[in-house]
């Protein structure tokens, strides 16, 4: 690397603001949407199924 070169003036163009916004939006939705879905479907309306009692038959030999 040359000592006189400026690393701020690289050949890559700066990222587009819309692309940054869309990427951030996708990241936020990816992290939060599953939590909202789980919270919605695991509400108190859900029925808790009780296991059926099984009677054990004891053989008398």
CSV table of N, CA and C in Angstrom, one decimal:
chain,number,residue,atom,x,y,z
A,1,UNK,N,0.9,-1.2,0.0
A,1,UNK,CA,0.0,0.0,0.0
A,1,UNK,C,0.9,1.2,0.0
A,2,UNK,N,0.6,2.2,-0.9
A,2,UNK,CA,1.4,3.4,-1.0
A,2,UNK,C,1.1,4.3,0.2
A,3,UNK,N,2.1,5.0,0.7
A,3,UNK,CA,1.9,5.8,1.9
A,3,UNK,C,1.1,7.1,1.5
A,4,UNK,N,1.1,7.4,0.2
A,4,UNK,CA,0.4,8.6,-0.3
A,4,UNK,C,-1.0,8.4,-0.7
A,5,UNK,N,-1.5,7.1,-0.7
A,5,UNK,CA,-2.8,6.8,-1.1
A,5,UNK,C,-3.8,7.1,0.0
A,6,UNK,N,-5.0,7.5,-0.3
A,6,UNK,CA,-6.0,7.7,0.7
A,6,UNK,C,-7.0,6.6,0.7
A,7,UNK,N,-7.1,5.8,1.8
A,7,UNK,CA,-8.0,4.7,1.8
A,7,UNK,C,-9.5,5.1,1.7
A,8,UNK,N,-9.8,6.3,2.0
A,8,UNK,CA,-11.2,6.7,1.9
A,8,UNK,C,-11.7,6.8,0.5
A,9,UNK,N,-10.7,7.0,-0.4
A,9,UNK,CA,-11.1,7.2,-1.9
A,9,UNK,C,-10.8,5.8,-2.6
A,10,UNK,N,-11.5,4.8,-2.1
A,10,UNK,CA,-11.4,3.5,-2.8
A,10,UNK,C,-12.2,3.4,-4.0
A,11,UNK,N,-12.1,2.3,-4.8
A,11,UNK,CA,-12.8,2.2,-6.0
A,11,UNK,C,-14.2,1.8,-5.8
A,12,UNK,N,-14.6,1.3,-4.6
A,12,UNK,CA,-16.0,0.9,-4.4
A,12,UNK,C,-16.8,2.1,-4.1
A,13,UNK,N,-18.0,2.2,-4.8
A,13,UNK,CA,-18.9,3.3,-4.5
A,13,UNK,C,-19.6,3.1,-3.1
A,14,UNK,N,-20.0,4.2,-2.5
A,14,UNK,CA,-20.7,4.1,-1.2
A,14,UNK,C,-22.0,3.4,-1.4
A,15,UNK,N,-22.4,2.6,-0.4
A,15,UNK,CA,-23.7,1.9,-0.5
A,15,UNK,C,-24.9,2.8,-0.6
A,16,UNK,N,-25.9,2.4,-1.3
A,16,UNK,CA,-27.1,3.2,-1.5
A,16,UNK,C,-27.9,3.2,-0.2
A,17,UNK,N,-28.5,4.4,0.1
A,17,UNK,CA,-29.2,4.5,1.3
A,17,UNK,C,-30.5,3.6,1.3
A,18,UNK,N,-31.1,3.5,0.2
A,18,UNK,CA,-32.3,2.6,0.1
A,18,UNK,C,-31.9,1.1,0.4
A,19,UNK,N,-30.8,0.7,-0.1
A,19,UNK,CA,-30.3,-0.7,0.2
A,19,UNK,C,-30.0,-0.8,1.7
A,20,UNK,N,-29.5,0.2,2.3
A,20,UNK,CA,-29.2,0.1,3.8
A,20,UNK,C,-30.6,0.0,4.5
A,21,UNK,N,-31.5,0.8,4.1
A,21,UNK,CA,-32.8,0.8,4.8
A,21,UNK,C,-33.5,-0.6,4.6
A,22,UNK,N,-33.5,-1.1,3.4
A,22,UNK,CA,-34.2,-2.4,3.1
A,22,UNK,C,-33.5,-3.5,3.9
A,23,UNK,N,-32.2,-3.5,3.9
A,23,UNK,CA,-31.5,-4.5,4.7
A,23,UNK,C,-31.8,-4.4,6.2
A,24,UNK,N,-31.8,-3.2,6.7
A,24,UNK,CA,-32.2,-3.1,8.1
A,24,UNK,C,-33.6,-3.5,8.4
A,25,UNK,N,-34.5,-3.2,7.5
A,25,UNK,CA,-35.9,-3.6,7.7
A,25,UNK,C,-36.0,-5.1,7.6
A,26,UNK,N,-35.3,-5.8,6.7
A,26,UNK,CA,-35.4,-7.3,6.7
A,26,UNK,C,-34.8,-7.9,7.9
A,27,UNK,N,-33.7,-7.3,8.4
A,27,UNK,CA,-33.1,-7.8,9.7
A,27,UNK,C,-34.1,-7.7,10.9
A,28,UNK,N,-34.7,-6.5,11.0
A,28,UNK,CA,-35.6,-6.3,12.1
A,28,UNK,C,-36.8,-7.2,12.0
A,29,UNK,N,-37.4,-7.4,10.8
A,29,UNK,CA,-38.5,-8.3,10.6
A,29,UNK,C,-38.1,-9.7,10.9
A,30,UNK,N,-36.9,-10.1,10.5
A,30,UNK,CA,-36.5,-11.5,10.7
A,30,UNK,C,-36.3,-11.8,12.2
A,31,UNK,N,-35.9,-10.8,13.0
A,31,UNK,CA,-35.8,-11.0,14.4
A,31,UNK,C,-37.1,-10.8,15.2
A,32,UNK,N,-38.0,-10.0,14.8
A,32,UNK,CA,-39.1,-9.7,15.6
A,32,UNK,C,-40.4,-10.5,15.2
A,33,UNK,N,-40.6,-10.7,13.9
A,33,UNK,CA,-41.8,-11.3,13.4
A,33,UNK,C,-42.0,-12.7,14.0
A,34,UNK,N,-41.0,-13.6,14.1
A,34,UNK,CA,-41.3,-14.9,14.8
A,34,UNK,C,-41.7,-14.7,16.2
A,35,UNK,N,-41.2,-13.7,16.9
A,35,UNK,CA,-41.6,-13.5,18.3
A,35,UNK,C,-43.1,-13.1,18.4
A,36,UNK,N,-43.5,-12.2,17.5
A,36,UNK,CA,-44.9,-11.8,17.5
A,36,UNK,C,-45.9,-13.0,17.1
A,37,UNK,N,-45.4,-13.8,16.1
A,37,UNK,CA,-46.2,-15.0,15.7
A,37,UNK,C,-46.4,-16.0,16.9
A,38,UNK,N,-45.3,-16.3,17.5
A,38,UNK,CA,-45.3,-17.2,18.7
A,38,UNK,C,-46.2,-16.6,19.8
A,39,UNK,N,-46.1,-15.4,20.1
A,39,UNK,CA,-46.9,-14.8,21.1
A,39,UNK,C,-48.4,-14.8,20.7
A,40,UNK,N,-48.7,-14.6,19.5
A,40,UNK,CA,-50.1,-14.6,19.0
A,40,UNK,C,-50.7,-16.0,19.1
A,41,UNK,N,-50.0,-17.0,18.7
A,41,UNK,CA,-50.5,-18.4,18.7
A,41,UNK,C,-50.4,-19.1,20.0
A,42,UNK,N,-49.7,-18.6,20.9
A,42,UNK,CA,-49.5,-19.3,22.2
A,42,UNK,C,-50.3,-18.5,23.3
A,43,UNK,N,-51.4,-17.9,22.9
A,43,UNK,CA,-52.2,-17.1,23.9
A,43,UNK,C,-53.0,-18.0,24.8
A,44,UNK,N,-53.7,-17.5,25.7
A,44,UNK,CA,-54.5,-18.3,26.7
A,44,UNK,C,-55.6,-19.0,26.0
A,45,UNK,N,-56.0,-18.8,24.8
A,45,UNK,CA,-57.0,-19.5,24.1
A,45,UNK,C,-56.7,-20.9,23.8
A,46,UNK,N,-55.4,-21.2,23.8
A,46,UNK,CA,-54.9,-22.6,23.5
A,46,UNK,C,-55.4,-23.6,24.5
A,47,UNK,N,-55.8,-24.7,24.1
A,47,UNK,CA,-56.3,-25.8,25.0
A,47,UNK,C,-55.1,-26.6,25.4
A,48,UNK,N,-55.1,-27.0,26.7
A,48,UNK,CA,-54.1,-27.9,27.2
A,48,UNK,C,-54.7,-29.2,27.3
A,49,UNK,N,-54.2,-30.2,26.5
A,49,UNK,CA,-54.7,-31.5,26.5
A,49,UNK,C,-54.1,-32.3,27.7
A,50,UNK,N,-55.0,-32.9,28.5
A,50,UNK,CA,-54.6,-33.7,29.6
A,50,UNK,C,-54.4,-35.1,29.1
A,51,UNK,N,-53.3,-35.8,29.6
A,51,UNK,CA,-53.2,-37.2,29.2
A,51,UNK,C,-54.3,-38.1,29.7
A,52,UNK,N,-54.7,-39.0,29.0
A,52,UNK,CA,-55.7,-39.9,29.4
A,52,UNK,C,-55.1,-40.9,30.5
A,53,UNK,N,-55.9,-41.1,31.6
A,53,UNK,CA,-55.4,-42.0,32.6
A,53,UNK,C,-55.5,-43.4,32.1
A,54,UNK,N,-54.4,-44.2,32.3
A,54,UNK,CA,-54.4,-45.6,31.9
A,54,UNK,C,-54.4,-46.4,33.2
A,55,UNK,N,-55.3,-47.4,33.1
A,55,UNK,CA,-55.4,-48.3,34.3
A,55,UNK,C,-54.6,-49.5,34.0
A,56,UNK,N,-53.7,-49.8,34.9
A,56,UNK,CA,-52.8,-50.9,34.8
A,56,UNK,C,-53.5,-52.2,35.4
A,57,UNK,N,-53.5,-53.2,34.7
A,57,UNK,CA,-54.0,-54.5,35.2
A,57,UNK,C,-52.9,-55.3,35.8
A,58,UNK,N,-53.1,-55.6,37.0
A,58,UNK,CA,-52.1,-56.4,37.8
A,58,UNK,C,-52.6,-57.9,37.7
A,59,UNK,N,-51.7,-58.7,37.2
A,59,UNK,CA,-52.1,-60.1,37.2
A,59,UNK,C,-51.7,-60.8,38.5
A,60,UNK,N,-52.6,-61.6,39.0
A,60,UNK,CA,-52.4,-62.3,40.3
A,60,UNK,C,-52.1,-63.7,40.0
A,61,UNK,N,-50.9,-64.1,40.0
A,61,UNK,CA,-50.4,-65.4,39.7
A,61,UNK,C,-50.3,-66.2,41.0
